[in-house]
Tab-separated table of C-alpha atoms in Angstrom:
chain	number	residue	atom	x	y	z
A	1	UNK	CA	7.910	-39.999	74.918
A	2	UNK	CA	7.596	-42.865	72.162
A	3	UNK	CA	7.933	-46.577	73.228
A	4	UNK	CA	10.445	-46.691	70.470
A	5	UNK	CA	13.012	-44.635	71.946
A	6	UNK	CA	13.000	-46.627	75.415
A	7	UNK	CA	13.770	-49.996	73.059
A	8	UNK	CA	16.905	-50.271	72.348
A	9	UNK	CA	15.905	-53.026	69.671
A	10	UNK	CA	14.432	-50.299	67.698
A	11	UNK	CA	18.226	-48.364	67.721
A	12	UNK	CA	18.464	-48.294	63.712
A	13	UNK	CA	21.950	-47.371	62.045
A	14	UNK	CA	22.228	-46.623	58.534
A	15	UNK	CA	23.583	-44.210	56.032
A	16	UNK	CA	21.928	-41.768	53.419
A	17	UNK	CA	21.534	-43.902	50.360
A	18	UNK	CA	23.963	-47.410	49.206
A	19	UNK	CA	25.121	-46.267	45.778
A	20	UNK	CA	28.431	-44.664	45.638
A	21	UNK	CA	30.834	-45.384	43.081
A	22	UNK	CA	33.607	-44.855	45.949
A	23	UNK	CA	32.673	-47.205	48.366
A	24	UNK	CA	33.520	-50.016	45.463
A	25	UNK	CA	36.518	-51.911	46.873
A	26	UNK	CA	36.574	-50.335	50.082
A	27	UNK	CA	32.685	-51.126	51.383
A	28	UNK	CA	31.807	-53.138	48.147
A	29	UNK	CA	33.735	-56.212	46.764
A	30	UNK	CA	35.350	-54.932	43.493
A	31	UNK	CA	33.370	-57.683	41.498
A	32	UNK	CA	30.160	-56.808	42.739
A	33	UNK	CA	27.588	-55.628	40.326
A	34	UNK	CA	25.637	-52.484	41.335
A	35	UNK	CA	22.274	-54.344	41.046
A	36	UNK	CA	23.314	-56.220	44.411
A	37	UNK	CA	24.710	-53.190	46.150
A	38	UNK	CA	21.270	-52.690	48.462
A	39	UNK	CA	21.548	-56.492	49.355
A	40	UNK	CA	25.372	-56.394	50.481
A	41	UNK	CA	24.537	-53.331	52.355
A	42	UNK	CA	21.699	-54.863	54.513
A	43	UNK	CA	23.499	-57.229	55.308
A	44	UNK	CA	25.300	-54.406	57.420
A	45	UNK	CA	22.655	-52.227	58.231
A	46	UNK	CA	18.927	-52.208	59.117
A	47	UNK	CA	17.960	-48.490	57.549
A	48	UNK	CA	18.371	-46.546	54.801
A	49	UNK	CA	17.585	-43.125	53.587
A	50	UNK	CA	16.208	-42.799	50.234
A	51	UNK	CA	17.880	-39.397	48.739
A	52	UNK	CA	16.138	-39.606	45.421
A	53	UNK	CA	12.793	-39.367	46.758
A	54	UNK	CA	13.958	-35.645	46.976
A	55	UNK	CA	14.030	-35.081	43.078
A	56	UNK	CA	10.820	-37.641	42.689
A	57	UNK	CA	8.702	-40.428	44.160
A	58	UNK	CA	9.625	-43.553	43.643
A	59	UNK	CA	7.367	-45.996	41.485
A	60	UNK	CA	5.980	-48.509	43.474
A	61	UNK	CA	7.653	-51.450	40.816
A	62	UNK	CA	11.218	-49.650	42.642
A	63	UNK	CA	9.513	-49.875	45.799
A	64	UNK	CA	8.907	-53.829	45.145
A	65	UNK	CA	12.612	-54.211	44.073
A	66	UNK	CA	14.060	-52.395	47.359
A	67	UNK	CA	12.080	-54.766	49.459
A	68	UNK	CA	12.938	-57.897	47.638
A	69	UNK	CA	16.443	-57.157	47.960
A	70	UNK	CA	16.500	-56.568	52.073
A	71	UNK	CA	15.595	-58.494	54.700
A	72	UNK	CA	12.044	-58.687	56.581
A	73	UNK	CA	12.349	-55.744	58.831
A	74	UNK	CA	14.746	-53.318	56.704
A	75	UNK	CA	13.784	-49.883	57.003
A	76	UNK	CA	13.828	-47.365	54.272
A	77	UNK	CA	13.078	-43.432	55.284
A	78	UNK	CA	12.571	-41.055	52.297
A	79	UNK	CA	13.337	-37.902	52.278
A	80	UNK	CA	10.096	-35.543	51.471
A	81	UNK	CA	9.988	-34.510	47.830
A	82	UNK	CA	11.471	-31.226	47.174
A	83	UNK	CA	8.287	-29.540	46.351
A	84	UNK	CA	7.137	-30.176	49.900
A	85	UNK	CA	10.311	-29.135	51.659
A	86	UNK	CA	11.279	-26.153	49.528
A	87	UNK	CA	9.558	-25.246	47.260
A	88	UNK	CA	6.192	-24.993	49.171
A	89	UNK	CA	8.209	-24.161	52.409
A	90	UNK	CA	6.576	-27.223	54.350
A	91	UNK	CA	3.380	-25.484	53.801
């Protein structure tokens, strides 16, 4: 078994992307522009999954931006492109 299940300092809790127009005033601050969104939210959390890397792979200038906006140590887990998954059948 992995060291990193037998740390629980490794335990990481987040949710499947930070964008949602519905968690604005409920998760979000009302005034908070969308740009900041991924900075509020790790603040709260320590993961993320990236959903668009589904449709397409992320430039590496988005890349740069996600990281600048989280703290040392955030962890962000794409999901594998489409074309891998289903369209190729994980072959």
């Amino acid at each position: 078994m992995s060291d990193i299940l037998a740390e629980p300092e490794k335990v990481r809790v987040g949710c499947s992307g930070w964008s949602y127009k519905d968690w604005v005033g409920g998760f979000y601050p009302a005034d908070l522009p969308a740009g900041e969104y991924l900075s509020f939210y790790s603040k709260f959390f320590n993961c993320v999954e990236i959903d668009s890397s589904f449709y397409r792979i992320p430039s590496p200038f988005m890349i740069e931006q996600w990281k600048r906006k989280t703290p040392e140590g955030f962890l962000f887990s794409p999901k594998l492109p489409k074309k891998i998954t289903h369209d190729n059948k994980l072959q």
